Coordinates of C-alpha atoms and ligand atoms in Angstrom, one line a residue:
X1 CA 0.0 0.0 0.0
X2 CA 1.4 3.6 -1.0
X3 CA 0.8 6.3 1.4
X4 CA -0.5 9.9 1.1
X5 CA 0.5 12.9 3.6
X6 CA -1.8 16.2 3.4
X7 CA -0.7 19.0 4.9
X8 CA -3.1 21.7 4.6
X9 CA -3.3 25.8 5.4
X10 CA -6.2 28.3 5.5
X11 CA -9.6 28.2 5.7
X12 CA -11.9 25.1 6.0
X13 CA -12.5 24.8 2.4
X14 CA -8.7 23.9 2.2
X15 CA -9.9 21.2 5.1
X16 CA -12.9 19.5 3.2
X17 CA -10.6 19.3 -0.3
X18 CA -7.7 18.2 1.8
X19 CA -10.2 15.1 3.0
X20 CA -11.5 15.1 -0.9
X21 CA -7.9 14.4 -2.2
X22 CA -7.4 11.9 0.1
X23 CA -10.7 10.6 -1.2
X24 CA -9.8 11.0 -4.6
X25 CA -6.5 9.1 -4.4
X26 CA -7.9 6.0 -2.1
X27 CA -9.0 4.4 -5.1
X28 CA -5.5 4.0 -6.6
X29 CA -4.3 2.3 -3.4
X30 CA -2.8 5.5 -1.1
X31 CA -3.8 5.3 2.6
X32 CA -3.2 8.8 4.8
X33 CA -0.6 8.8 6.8
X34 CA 0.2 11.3 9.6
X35 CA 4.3 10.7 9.1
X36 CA 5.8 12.6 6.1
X37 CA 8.7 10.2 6.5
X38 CA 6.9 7.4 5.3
X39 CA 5.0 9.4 2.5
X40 CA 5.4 8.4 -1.3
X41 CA 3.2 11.5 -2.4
X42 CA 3.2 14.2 -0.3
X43 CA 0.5 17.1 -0.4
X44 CA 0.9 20.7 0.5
X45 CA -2.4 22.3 0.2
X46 CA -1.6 25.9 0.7
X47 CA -3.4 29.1 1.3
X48 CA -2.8 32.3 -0.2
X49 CA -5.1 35.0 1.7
X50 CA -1.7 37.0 3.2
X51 CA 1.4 37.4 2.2
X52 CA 2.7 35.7 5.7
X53 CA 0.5 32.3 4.9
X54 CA 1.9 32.1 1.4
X55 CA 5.8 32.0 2.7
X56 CA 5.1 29.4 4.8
X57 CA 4.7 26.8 1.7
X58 CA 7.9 27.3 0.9
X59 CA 10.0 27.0 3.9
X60 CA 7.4 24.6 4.5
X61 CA 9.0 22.8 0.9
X62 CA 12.5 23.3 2.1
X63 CA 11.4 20.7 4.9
X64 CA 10.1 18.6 2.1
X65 CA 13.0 18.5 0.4
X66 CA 15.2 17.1 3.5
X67 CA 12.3 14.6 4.0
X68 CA 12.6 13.4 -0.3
X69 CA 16.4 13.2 0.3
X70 CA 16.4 10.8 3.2
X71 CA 13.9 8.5 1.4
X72 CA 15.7 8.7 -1.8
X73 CA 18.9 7.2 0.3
X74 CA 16.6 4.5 1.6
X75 CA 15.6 3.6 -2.2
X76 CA 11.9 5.2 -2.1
X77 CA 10.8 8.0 -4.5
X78 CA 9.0 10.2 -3.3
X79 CA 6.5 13.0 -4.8
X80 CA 5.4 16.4 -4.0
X81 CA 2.3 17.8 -5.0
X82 CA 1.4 22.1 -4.1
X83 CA -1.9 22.5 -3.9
X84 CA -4.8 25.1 -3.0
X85 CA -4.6 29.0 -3.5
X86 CA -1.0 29.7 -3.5
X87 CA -0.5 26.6 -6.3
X88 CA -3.6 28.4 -8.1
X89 CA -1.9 32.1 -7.8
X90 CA 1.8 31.1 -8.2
X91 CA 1.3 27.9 -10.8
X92 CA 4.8 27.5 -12.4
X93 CA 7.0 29.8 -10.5
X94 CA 6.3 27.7 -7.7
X95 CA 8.2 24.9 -9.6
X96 CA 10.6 27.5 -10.2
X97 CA 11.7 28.5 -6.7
X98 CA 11.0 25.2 -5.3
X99 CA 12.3 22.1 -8.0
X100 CA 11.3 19.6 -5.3
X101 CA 7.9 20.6 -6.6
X102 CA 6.2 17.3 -9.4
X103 CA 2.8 19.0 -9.3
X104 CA 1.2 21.8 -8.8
X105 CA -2.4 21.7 -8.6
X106 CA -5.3 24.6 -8.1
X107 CA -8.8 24.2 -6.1
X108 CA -11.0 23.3 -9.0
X109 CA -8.6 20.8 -10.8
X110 CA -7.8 18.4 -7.9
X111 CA -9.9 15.8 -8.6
X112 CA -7.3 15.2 -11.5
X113 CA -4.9 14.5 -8.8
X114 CA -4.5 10.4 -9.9
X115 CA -3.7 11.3 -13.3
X116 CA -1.7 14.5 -12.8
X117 CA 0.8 11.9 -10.2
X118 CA 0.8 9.2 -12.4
X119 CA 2.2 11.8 -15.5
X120 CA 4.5 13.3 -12.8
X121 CA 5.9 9.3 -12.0
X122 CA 6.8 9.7 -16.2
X123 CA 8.7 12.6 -15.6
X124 CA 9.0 16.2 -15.2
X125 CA 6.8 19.0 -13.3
X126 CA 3.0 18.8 -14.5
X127 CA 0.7 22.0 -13.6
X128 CA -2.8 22.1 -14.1
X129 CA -4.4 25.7 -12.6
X130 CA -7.3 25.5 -15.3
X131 CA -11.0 26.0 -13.6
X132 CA -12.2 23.6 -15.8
X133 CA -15.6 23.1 -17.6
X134 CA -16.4 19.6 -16.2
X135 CA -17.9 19.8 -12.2
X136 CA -15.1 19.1 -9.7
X137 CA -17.3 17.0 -7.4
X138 CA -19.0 15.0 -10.3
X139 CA -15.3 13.5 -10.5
X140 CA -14.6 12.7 -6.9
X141 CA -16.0 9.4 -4.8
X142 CA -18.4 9.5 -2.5
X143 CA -17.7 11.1 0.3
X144 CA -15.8 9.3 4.0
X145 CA -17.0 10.4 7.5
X146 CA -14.6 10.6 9.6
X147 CA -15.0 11.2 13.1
X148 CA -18.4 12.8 14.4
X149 CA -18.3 16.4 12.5
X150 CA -17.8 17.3 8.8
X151 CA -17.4 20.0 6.7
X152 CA -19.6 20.1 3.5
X153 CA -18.5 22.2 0.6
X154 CA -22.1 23.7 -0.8
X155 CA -20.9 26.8 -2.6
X156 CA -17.4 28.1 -4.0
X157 CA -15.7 30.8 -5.3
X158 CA -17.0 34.6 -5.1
X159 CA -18.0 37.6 -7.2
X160 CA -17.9 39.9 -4.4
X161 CA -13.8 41.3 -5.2
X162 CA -13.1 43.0 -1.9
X163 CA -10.2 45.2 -3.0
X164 CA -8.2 43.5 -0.3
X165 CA -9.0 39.5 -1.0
X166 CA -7.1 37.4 -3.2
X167 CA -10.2 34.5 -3.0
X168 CA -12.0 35.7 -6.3
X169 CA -8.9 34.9 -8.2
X170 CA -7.6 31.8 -6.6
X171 CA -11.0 30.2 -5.7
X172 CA -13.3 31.4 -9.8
X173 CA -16.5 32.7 -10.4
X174 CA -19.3 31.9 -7.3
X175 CA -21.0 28.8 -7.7
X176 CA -23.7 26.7 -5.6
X177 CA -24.3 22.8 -5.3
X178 CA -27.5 21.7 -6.4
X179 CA -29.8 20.7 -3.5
X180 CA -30.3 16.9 -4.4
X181 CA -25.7 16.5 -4.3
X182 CA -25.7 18.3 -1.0
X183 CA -28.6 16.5 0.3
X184 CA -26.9 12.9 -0.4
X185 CA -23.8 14.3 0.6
X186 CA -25.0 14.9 4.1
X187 CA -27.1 11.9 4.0
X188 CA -23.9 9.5 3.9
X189 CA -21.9 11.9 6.3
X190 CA -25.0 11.1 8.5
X191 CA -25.0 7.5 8.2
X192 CA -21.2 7.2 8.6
X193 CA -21.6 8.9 12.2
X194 CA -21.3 12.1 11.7
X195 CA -23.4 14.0 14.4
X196 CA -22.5 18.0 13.0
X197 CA -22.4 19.6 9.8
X198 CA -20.6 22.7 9.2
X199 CA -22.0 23.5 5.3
X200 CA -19.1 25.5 4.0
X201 CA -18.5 28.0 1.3
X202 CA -16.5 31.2 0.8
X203 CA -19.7 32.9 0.7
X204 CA -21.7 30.4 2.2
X205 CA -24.8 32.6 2.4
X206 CA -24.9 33.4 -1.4
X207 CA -26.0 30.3 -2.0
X208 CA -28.6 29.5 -4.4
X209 CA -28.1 25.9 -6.3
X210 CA -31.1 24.3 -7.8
X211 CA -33.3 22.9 -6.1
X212 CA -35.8 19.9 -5.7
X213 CA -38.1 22.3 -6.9
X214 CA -36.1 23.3 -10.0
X215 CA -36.2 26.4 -8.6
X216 CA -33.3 27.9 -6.5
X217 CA -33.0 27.5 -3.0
X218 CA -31.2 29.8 -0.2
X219 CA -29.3 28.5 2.6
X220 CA -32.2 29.4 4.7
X221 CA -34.2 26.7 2.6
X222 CA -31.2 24.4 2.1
X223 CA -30.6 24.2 6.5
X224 CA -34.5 23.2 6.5
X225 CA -33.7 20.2 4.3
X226 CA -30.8 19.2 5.7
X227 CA -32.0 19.3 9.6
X228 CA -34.6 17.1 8.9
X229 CA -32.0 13.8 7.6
X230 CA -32.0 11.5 10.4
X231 CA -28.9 12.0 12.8
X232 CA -27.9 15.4 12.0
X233 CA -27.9 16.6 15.3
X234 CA -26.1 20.1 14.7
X235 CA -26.0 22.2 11.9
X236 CA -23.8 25.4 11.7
X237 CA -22.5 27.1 8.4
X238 CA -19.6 29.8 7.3
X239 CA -18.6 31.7 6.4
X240 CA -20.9 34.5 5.9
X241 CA -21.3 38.0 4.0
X242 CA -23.6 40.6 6.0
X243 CA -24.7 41.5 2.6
X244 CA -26.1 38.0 2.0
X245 CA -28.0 37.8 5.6
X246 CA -31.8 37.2 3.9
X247 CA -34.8 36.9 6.0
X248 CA -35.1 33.4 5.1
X249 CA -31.6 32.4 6.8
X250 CA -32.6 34.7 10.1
X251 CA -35.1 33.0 10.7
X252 CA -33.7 29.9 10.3
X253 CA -31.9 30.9 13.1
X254 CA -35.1 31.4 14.8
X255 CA -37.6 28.5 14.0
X256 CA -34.2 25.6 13.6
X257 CA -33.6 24.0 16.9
X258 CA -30.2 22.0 14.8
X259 CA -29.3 25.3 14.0
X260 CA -26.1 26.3 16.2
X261 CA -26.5 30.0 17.8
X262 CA -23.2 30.9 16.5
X263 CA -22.8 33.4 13.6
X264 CA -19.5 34.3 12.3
X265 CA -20.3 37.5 10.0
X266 CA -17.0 39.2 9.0
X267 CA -17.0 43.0 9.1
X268 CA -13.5 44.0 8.9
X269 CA -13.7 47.3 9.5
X270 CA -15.9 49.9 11.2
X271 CA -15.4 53.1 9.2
X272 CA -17.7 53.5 6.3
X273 CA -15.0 55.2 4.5
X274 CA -12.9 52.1 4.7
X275 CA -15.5 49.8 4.1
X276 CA -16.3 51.5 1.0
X277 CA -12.8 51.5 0.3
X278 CA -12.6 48.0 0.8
X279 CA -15.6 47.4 -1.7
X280 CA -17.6 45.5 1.0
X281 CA -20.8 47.0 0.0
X282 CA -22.1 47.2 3.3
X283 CA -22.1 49.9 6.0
X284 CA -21.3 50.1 9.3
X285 CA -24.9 51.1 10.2
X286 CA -26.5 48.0 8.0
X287 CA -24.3 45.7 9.7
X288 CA -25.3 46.3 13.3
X289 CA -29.0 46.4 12.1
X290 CA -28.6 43.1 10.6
X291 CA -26.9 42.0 14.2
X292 CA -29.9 43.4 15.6
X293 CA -32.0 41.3 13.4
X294 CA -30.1 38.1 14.2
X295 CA -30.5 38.5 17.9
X296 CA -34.1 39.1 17.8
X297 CA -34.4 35.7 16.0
X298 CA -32.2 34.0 18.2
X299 CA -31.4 35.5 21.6
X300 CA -28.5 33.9 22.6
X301 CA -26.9 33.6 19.4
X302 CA -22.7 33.9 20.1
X303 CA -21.6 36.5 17.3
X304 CA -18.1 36.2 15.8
X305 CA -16.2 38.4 12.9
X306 CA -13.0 38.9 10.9
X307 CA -11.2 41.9 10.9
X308 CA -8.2 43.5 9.3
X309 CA -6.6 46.6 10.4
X310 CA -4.6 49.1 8.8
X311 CA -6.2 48.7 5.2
X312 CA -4.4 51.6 2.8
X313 CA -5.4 55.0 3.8
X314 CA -6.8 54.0 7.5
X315 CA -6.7 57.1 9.9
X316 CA -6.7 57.2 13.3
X317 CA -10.4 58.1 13.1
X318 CA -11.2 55.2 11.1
X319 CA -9.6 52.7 13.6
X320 CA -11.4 54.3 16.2
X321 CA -14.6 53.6 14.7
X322 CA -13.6 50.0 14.3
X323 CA -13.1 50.3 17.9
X324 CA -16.6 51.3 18.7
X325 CA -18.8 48.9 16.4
X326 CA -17.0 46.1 18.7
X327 CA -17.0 48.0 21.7
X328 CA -21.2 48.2 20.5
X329 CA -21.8 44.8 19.2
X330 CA -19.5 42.5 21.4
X331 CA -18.5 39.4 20.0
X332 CA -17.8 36.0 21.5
X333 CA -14.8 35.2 19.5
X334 CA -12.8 37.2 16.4
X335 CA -10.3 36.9 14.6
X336 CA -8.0 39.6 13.2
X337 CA -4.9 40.9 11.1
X338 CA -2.9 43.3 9.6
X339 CA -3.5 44.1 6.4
X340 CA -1.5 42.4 4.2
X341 CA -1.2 43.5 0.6
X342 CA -1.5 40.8 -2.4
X343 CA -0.5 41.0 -5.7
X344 CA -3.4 41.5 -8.3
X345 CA -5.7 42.7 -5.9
X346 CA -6.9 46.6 -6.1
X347 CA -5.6 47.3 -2.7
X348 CA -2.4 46.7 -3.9
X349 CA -2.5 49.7 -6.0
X350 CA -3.6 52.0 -3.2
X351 CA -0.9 54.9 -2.1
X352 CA -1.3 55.4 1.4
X353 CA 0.0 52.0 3.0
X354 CA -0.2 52.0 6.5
X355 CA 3.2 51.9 8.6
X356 CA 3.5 48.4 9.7
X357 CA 4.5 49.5 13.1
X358 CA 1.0 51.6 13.3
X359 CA -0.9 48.5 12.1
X360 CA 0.7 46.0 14.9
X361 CA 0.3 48.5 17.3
X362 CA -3.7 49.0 16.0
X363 CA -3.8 45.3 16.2
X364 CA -2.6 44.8 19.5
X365 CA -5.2 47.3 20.7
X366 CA -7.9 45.5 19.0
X367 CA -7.1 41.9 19.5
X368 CA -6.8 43.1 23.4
X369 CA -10.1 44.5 23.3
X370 CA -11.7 41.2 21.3
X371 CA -9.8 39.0 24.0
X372 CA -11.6 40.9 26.8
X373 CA -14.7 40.6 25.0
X374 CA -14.0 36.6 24.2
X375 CA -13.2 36.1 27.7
X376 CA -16.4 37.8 29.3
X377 CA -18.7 35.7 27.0
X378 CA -16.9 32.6 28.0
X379 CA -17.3 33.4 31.8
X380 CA -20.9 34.1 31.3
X381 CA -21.8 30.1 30.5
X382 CA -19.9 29.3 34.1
X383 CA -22.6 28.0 36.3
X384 CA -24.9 26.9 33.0
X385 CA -26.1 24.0 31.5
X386 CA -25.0 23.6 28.0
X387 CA -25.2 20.5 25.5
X388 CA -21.7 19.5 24.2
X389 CA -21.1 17.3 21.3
X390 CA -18.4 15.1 22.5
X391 CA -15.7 14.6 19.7
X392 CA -12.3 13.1 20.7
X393 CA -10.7 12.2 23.9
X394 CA -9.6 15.3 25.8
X395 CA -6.1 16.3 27.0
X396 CA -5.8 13.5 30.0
X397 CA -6.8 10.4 30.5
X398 CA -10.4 10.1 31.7
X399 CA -11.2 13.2 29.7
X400 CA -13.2 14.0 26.3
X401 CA -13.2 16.9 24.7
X402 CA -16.2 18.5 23.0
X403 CA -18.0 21.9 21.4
X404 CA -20.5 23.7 23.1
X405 CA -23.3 25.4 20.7
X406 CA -21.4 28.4 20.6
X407 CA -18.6 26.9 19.2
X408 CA -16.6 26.7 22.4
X409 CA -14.3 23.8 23.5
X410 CA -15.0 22.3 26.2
X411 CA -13.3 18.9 28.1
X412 CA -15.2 16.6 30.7
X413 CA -14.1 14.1 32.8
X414 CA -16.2 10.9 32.0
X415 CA -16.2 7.1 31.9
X416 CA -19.7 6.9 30.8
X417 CA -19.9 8.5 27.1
X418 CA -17.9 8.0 24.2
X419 CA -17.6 10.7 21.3
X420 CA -20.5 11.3 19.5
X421 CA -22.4 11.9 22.1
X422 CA -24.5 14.9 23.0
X423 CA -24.7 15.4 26.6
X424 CA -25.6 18.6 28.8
X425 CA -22.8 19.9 30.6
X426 CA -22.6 22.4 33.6
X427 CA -19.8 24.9 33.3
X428 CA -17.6 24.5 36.3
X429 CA -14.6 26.6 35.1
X430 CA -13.6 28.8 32.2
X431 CA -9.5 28.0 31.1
X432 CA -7.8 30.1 28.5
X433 CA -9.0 27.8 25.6
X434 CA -11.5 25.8 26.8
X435 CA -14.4 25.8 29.4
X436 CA -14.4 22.9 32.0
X437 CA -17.5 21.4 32.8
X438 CA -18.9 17.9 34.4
X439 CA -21.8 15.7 32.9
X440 CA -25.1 16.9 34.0
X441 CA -26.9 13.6 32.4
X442 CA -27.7 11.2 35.1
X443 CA -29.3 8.3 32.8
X444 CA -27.9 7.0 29.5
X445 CA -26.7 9.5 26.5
X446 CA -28.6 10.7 24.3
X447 CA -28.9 9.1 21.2
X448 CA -29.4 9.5 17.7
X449 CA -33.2 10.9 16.6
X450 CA -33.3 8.3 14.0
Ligands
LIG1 N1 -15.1 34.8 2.5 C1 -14.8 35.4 3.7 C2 -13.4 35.7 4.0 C3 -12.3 34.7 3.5 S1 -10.7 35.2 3.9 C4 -15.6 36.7 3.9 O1 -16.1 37.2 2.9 O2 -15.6 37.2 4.9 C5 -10.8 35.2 5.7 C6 -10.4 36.5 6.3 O3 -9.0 36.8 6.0 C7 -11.1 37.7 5.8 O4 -12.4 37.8 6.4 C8 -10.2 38.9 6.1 O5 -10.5 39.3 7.4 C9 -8.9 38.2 6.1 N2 -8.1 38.7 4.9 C10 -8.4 38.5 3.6 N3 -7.5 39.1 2.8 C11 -6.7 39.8 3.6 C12 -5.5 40.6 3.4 N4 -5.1 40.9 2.2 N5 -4.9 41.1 4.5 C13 -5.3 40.7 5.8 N6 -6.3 40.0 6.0 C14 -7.0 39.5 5.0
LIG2 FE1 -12.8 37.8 -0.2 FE2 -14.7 39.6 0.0 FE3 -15.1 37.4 -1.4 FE4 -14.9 37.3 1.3 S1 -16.5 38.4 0.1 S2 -14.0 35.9 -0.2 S3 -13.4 38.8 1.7 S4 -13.7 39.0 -1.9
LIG3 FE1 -6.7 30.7 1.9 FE2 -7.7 30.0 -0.4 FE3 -9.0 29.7 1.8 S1 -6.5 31.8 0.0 S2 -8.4 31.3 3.1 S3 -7.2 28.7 1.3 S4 -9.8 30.2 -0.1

């Protein structure tokens, strides 16, 4: 049996194609391995969203190379595949800085993986960066649970061009999965185990694929359908663009008890000026009222957001109004960077680049502030009962270590459940990554609906 290492970066569509390639290459006899050193194909599937995340692949390569070497004296070939956004942006060149390179692959052409290696095993470096006509997931197998939550791609690529984001060029034009290839996707994820499905897209709530009806269907419809598969327990999706928040998908939030009250709805910034710079289409004022709408749907509903400081002509003013709208909203968890500029995008072009110094120390004072804010909501579940879906053991013996609804982790010491589980939980203590609670079940888990 050959063996497959993947290796990926970036967002989780990089982790459901990572799982797909995997998938894809089964077939022609590769099993994953977590041990490079005993890889005969190994698979860097890289991210390209800042500059910082693209350098890694190739000091990540340089490791690779070591790894090809020491096999090579032990009589095994070895080959190396770049993959994702950075193989889709760089194509060739990366062959050029990085020989060790056989294939370069981008996000819509992967499913070619077994015949892209097998020309690669003839000789020489083989790129294929095309977006091509035929549909990606006609081409791959059936999909593998594995373990008790999945990722489900339902729509890719994006028209929306933020002037900042590289994702519009590396991931193609927006498109949507029609209703009836989700819908068997999650029906097998559901019979292989899998308890919670995270539907995933760059612009998850643009979706609009065809549905049963011939007609298309939003996410708001598409959650319906899919809560009501036997054993889908949890349902979440992301990630999100405020301008894409329809009625239908707020009150999914309201009237869909698989629904997970956790929202993450990027803002990035919190000046108008900047967000019109930035091409977001949205303003400050229309995202909080669309907040607004989400927690009258759903009370409770833990709110979460990208941001990026220091985008090209970013004033103190600006930042400050960044400041407020999360000093106003208060989120559970964020996450946020510099700006980083990328090649081909219009923010590129801009003249007034921010001083990196200003921007870490703009970052520092927002990350502080989102850190405060994380930490508040996370003391505010001490004391209350929450469900957990138990996933994997935890970091001791004796422990497991689960998600609350609002996407926290959270570990338990149990001898009674086994992952998979969904089990209430009282919050006895809040750590710096994870809450600590103990069952609050006294009879048997609860099981699957079906
Ligand atoms: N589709 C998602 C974002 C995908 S990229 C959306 O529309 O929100 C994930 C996050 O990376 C973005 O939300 C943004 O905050 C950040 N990001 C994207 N490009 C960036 C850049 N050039 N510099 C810094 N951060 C960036
Ligand atoms: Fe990038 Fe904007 Fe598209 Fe999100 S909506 S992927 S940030 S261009
Ligand atoms: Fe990165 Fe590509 Fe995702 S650039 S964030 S892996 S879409």
């Amino acid at each position: 049996m050959k063996k497959v290492f993947v290796k990926s970066y970036g967002c989780q569509m990089n982790v459901y194609d990572a799982e797909r390639m995997a998938d894809v290459l089964a077939p022609q006899g590769f099993a994953e391995t977590a041990a490079i050193e005993e890889a005969d194909l190994i698979i860097l599937n890289t991210c390209h969203i800042r500059e910082r995340a693209a350098e890694k692949v190739y000091s990540e390569l340089g490791r690779v190379r070591q790894v090809k070497r020491a096999r090579q004296a032990k009589g095994h070939e070895t080959k190396v595949v770049v993959a994702g956004c950075v193989a889709q942006a760089e194509g060739r060149e990366i062959v050029r800085r990085a020989p060790v390179v056989d294939v370069v692959v981008g996000p819509q052409s992967y499913h070619r993986l077994p015949d892209l290696v097998a020309r690669a095993q003839r000789g020489g470096a083989v790129i294929d960066t095309e977006f091509p006509v035929e549909d990606k997931f006609a081409h791959l197998p059936a999909v593998r649970g594995r373990g008790v939550t999945a990722f489900l791609t339902i729509q890719e690529g994006c028209d929306k061009f933020c002037t900042f984001c590289v994702v519009p060029y590396t991931r193609g034009a927006e498109m949507s999965r029609p209703v009836v290839k989700v819908v068997a996707e999650a029906e097998r994820l559901a019979w292989a185990g899998i308890r919670e499905i995270t539907l995933i897209g760059q612009n998850v709530n643009a979706y609009h694929g065809e549905g049963i009806d011939g007609r298309a269907w939003s996410l708001g419809r598409l959650l319906h359908r899919i809560a009501a598969i036997p054993g889908v327990e949890r349902l979440r999706y992301t990630t999100s663009h405020p301008r894409d928040m329809d009625e239908a998908l707020i009150a999914a939030h309201r009237d869909l008890p698989a629904l997970m009250p956790y929202l993450h709805l990027p803002v990035q910034a919190g000046s108008d000026r900047i967000l019109a710079a930035m091409n977001r289409r949205h303003t400050r004022d229309e995202y909080r009222r669309i907040v607004d709408e989400v927690r009258a749907a759903r009370p409770d509903i833990a709110l979460s957001s990208d941001f990026i400081v220091g985008f090209p002509g970013e004033t103190d003013a600006d930042f400050e109004d960044t400041m407020r709208l999360v000093a106003e909203i208060g989120f559970a968890s964020a996450f946020s960077f510099k700006y980083s500029s990328r090649p081909g995008t219009p923010g590129a072009e801009l003249a007034e680049q921010v001083p990196e110094p200003l921007k870490a120390e703009r970052l520092a004072r927002l990350q502080a502030l989102l850190e405060t804010q994380r930490q508040a909501f996370n003391r505010g579940t001490i004391g209350r009962i929450v469900s957990v879906l138990l996933e994997k053991p935890g970091r001791h013996p004796g422990q497991l270590a689960g998600k609350s609804p609002y996407l926290q982790a959270v570990q338990i010491e149990t001898d009674r459940h086994r992952p998979g589980d969904i089990i209430p939980v009282r919050i006895v203590r809040v750590g710096s990554n994870s809450l600590f609670g103990e069952p609050a079940d006294r009879q048997a888990p609860m099981t699957a609906a079906a």
